mmCIF file of C-alpha atoms in Angstrom:
data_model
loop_
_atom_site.group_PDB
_atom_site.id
_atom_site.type_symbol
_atom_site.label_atom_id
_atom_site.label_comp_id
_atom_site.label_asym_id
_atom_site.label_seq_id
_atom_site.Cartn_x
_atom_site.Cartn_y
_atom_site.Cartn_z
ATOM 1 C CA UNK A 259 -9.736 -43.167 53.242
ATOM 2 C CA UNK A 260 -9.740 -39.629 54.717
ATOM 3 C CA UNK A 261 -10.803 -36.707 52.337
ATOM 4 C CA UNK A 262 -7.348 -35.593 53.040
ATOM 5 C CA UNK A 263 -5.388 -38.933 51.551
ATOM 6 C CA UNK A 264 -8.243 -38.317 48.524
ATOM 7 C CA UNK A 265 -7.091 -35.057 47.694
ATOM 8 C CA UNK A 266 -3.544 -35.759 47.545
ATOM 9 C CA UNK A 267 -4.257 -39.338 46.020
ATOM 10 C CA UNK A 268 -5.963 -36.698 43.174
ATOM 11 C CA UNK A 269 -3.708 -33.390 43.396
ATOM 12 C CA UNK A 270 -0.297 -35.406 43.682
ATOM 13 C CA UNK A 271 -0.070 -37.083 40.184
ATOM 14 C CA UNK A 272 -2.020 -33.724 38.729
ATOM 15 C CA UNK A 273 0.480 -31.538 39.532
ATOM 16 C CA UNK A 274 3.095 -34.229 38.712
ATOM 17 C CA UNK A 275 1.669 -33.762 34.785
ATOM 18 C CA UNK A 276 1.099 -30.477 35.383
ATOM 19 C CA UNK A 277 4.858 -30.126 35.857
ATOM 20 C CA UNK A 278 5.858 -32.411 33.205
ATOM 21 C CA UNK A 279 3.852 -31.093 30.478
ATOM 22 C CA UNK A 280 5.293 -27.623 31.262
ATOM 23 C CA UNK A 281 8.533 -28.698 31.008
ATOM 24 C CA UNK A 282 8.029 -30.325 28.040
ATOM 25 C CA UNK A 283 6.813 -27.358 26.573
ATOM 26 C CA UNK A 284 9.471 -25.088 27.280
ATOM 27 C CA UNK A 285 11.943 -27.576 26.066
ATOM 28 C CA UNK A 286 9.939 -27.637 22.891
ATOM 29 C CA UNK A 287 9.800 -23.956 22.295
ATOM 30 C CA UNK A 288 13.851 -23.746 23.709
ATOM 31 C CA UNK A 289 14.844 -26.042 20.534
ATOM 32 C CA UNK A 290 12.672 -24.580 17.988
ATOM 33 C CA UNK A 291 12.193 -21.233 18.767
ATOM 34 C CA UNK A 292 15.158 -19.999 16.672
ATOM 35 C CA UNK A 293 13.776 -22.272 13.531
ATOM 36 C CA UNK A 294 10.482 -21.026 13.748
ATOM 37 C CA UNK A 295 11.466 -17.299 13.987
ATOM 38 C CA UNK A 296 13.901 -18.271 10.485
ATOM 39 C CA UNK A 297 10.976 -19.823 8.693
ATOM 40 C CA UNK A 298 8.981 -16.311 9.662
ATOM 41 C CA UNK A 299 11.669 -14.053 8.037
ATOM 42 C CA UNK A 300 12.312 -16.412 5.196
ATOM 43 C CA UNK A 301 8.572 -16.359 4.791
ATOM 44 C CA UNK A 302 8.169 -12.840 4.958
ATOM 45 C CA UNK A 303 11.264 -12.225 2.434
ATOM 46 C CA UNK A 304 9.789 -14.583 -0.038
ATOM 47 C CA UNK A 305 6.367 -11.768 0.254
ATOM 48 C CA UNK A 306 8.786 -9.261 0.414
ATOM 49 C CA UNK A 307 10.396 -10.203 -3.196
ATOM 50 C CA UNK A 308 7.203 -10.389 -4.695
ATOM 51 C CA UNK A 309 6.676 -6.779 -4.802
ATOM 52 C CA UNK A 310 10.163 -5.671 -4.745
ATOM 53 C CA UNK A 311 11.509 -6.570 -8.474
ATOM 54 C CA UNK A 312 14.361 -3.988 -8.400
ATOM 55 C CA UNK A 313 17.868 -4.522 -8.118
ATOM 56 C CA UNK A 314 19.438 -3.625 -4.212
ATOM 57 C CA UNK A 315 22.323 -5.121 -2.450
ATOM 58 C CA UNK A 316 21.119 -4.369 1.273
ATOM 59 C CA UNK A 317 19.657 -6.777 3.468
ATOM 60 C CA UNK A 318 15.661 -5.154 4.148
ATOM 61 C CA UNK A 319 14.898 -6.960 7.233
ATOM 62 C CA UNK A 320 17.847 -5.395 8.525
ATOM 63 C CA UNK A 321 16.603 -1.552 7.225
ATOM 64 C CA UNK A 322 13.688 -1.132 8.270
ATOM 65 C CA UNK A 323 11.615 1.692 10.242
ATOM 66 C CA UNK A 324 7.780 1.624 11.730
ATOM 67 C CA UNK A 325 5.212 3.971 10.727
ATOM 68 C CA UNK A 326 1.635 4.393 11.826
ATOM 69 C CA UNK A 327 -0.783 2.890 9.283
ATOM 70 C CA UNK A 328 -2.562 5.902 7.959
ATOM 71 C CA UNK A 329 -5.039 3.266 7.119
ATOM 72 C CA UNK A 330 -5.862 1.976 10.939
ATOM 73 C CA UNK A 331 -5.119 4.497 12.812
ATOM 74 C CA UNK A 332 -4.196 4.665 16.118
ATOM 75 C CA UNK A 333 -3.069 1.181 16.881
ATOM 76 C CA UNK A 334 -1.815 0.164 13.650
ATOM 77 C CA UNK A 335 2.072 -0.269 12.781
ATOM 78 C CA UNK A 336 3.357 -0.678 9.783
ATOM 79 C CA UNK A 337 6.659 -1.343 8.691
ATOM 80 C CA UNK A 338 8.341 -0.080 6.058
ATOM 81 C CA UNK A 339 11.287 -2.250 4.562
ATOM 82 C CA UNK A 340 14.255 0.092 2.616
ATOM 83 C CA UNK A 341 15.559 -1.179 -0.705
ATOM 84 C CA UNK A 342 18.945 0.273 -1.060
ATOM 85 C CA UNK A 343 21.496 0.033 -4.156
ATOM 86 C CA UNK A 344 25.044 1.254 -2.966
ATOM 87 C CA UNK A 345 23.416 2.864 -0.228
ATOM 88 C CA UNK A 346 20.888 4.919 -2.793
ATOM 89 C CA UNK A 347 17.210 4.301 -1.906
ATOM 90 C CA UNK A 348 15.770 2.442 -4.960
ATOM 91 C CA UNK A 349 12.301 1.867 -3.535
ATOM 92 C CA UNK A 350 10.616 0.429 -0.352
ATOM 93 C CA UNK A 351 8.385 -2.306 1.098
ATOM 94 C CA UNK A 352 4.677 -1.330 3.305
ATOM 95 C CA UNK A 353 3.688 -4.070 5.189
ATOM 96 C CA UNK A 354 0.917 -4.323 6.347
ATOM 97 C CA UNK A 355 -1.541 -1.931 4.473
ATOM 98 C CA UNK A 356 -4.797 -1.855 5.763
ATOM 99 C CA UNK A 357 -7.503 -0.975 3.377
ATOM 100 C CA UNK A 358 -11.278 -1.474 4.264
ATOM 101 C CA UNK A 359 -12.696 -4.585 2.296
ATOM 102 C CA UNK A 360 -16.400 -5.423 2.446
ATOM 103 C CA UNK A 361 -15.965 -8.341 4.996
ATOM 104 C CA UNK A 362 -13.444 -6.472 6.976
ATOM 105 C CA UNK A 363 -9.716 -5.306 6.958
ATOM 106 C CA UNK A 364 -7.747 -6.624 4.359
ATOM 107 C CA UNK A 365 -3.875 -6.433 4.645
ATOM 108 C CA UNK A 366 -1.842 -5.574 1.925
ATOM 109 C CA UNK A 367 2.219 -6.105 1.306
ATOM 110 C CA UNK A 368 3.258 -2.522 -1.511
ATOM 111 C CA UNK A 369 6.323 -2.495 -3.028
ATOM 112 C CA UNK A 370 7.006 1.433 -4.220
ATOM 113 C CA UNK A 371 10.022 2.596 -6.132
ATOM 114 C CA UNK A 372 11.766 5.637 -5.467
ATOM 115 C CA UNK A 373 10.164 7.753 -8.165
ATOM 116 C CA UNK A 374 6.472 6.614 -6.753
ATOM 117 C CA UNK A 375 5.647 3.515 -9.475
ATOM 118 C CA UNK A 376 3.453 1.620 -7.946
ATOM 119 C CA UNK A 377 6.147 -1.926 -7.994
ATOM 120 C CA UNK A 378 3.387 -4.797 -7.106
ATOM 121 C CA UNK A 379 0.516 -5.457 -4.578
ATOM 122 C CA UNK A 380 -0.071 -8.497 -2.548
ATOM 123 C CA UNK A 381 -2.378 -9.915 -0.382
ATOM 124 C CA UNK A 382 -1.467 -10.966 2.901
ATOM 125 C CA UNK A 383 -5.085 -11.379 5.054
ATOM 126 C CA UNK A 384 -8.765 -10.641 3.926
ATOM 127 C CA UNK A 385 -12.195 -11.963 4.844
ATOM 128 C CA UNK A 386 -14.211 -11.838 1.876
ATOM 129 C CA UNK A 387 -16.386 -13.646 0.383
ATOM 130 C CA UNK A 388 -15.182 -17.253 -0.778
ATOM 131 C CA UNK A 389 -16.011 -17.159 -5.018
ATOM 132 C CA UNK A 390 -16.604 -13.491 -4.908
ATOM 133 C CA UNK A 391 -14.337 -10.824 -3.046
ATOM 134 C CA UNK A 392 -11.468 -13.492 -2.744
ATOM 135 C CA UNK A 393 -10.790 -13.202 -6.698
ATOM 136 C CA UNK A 394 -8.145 -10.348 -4.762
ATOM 137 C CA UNK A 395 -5.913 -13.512 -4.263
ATOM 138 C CA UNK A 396 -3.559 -14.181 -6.887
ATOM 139 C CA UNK A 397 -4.122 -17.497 -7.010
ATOM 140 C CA UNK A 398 -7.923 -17.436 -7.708
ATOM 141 C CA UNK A 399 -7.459 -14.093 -10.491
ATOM 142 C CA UNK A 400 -4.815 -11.830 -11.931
ATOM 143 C CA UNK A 401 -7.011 -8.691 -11.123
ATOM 144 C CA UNK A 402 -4.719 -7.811 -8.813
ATOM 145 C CA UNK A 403 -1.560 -8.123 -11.659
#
């Protein structure tokens, strides 16, 4: 066997799953790409509604502008989600809020009604301390109630 007949006896089928797994892949992501992106916006709504109690009749994925995060910035974006009641602002939605925790950034979801009241504060990411600086989590305390 000539070292040329051994490379192809090893690149051939290589490349042959090489190929196959890549294909297999993008058919993957072709038929569940547009389920994962729903379960992402239905996942973010549910957040969403937990800080936005008020009444509105718009759609806020759909109104929506970016802002940079006064809390990181320079490369932070934040997005700012518009509750509207017969076109009226009522309130809005900050996500993500930055704030410095002690084991890092901690992101925040705000909901703010028109007047300023502050509507409800969630927490979407931290890094504290497991039994200490996680009580932020509303499943481990109502501090944050």
């Amino acid at each position: 066997m000539t070292k040329d007949t051994h490379f192809r006896s090893f690149f051939i089928p290589l490349l042959v799953m090489f190929l196959a797994g890549t294909a297999l892949l993008v058919t993957v992501n072709t038929f569940t790409h547009a389920k994962i992106a729903k379960n992402a916006r239905d996942r973010e709504l549910r957040i969403i509604d937990t800080v936005m109690p008020l009444p509105h009749d718009n759609d806020l994925h759909e109104d929506v502008i970016k802002l940079a995060d006064p809390g990181n910035p320079g490369s932070g974006v934040m997005t700012v989600f518009r509750a509207r009641k017969g076109g009226h602002p009522v309130g809005a939605v900050l996500m993500p809020v930055t704030a410095a925790g002690y084991s890092g950034t901690v992101l925040l979801v705000i909901g703010i009604a028109r007047d300023g009241t502050l509507l409800g504060v969630n927490v979407l990411k931290h890094r504290e301390t497991p039994g200490l600086g996680d009580r932020i989590e509303p499943g481990k305390s109502g501090w944050i109630n």
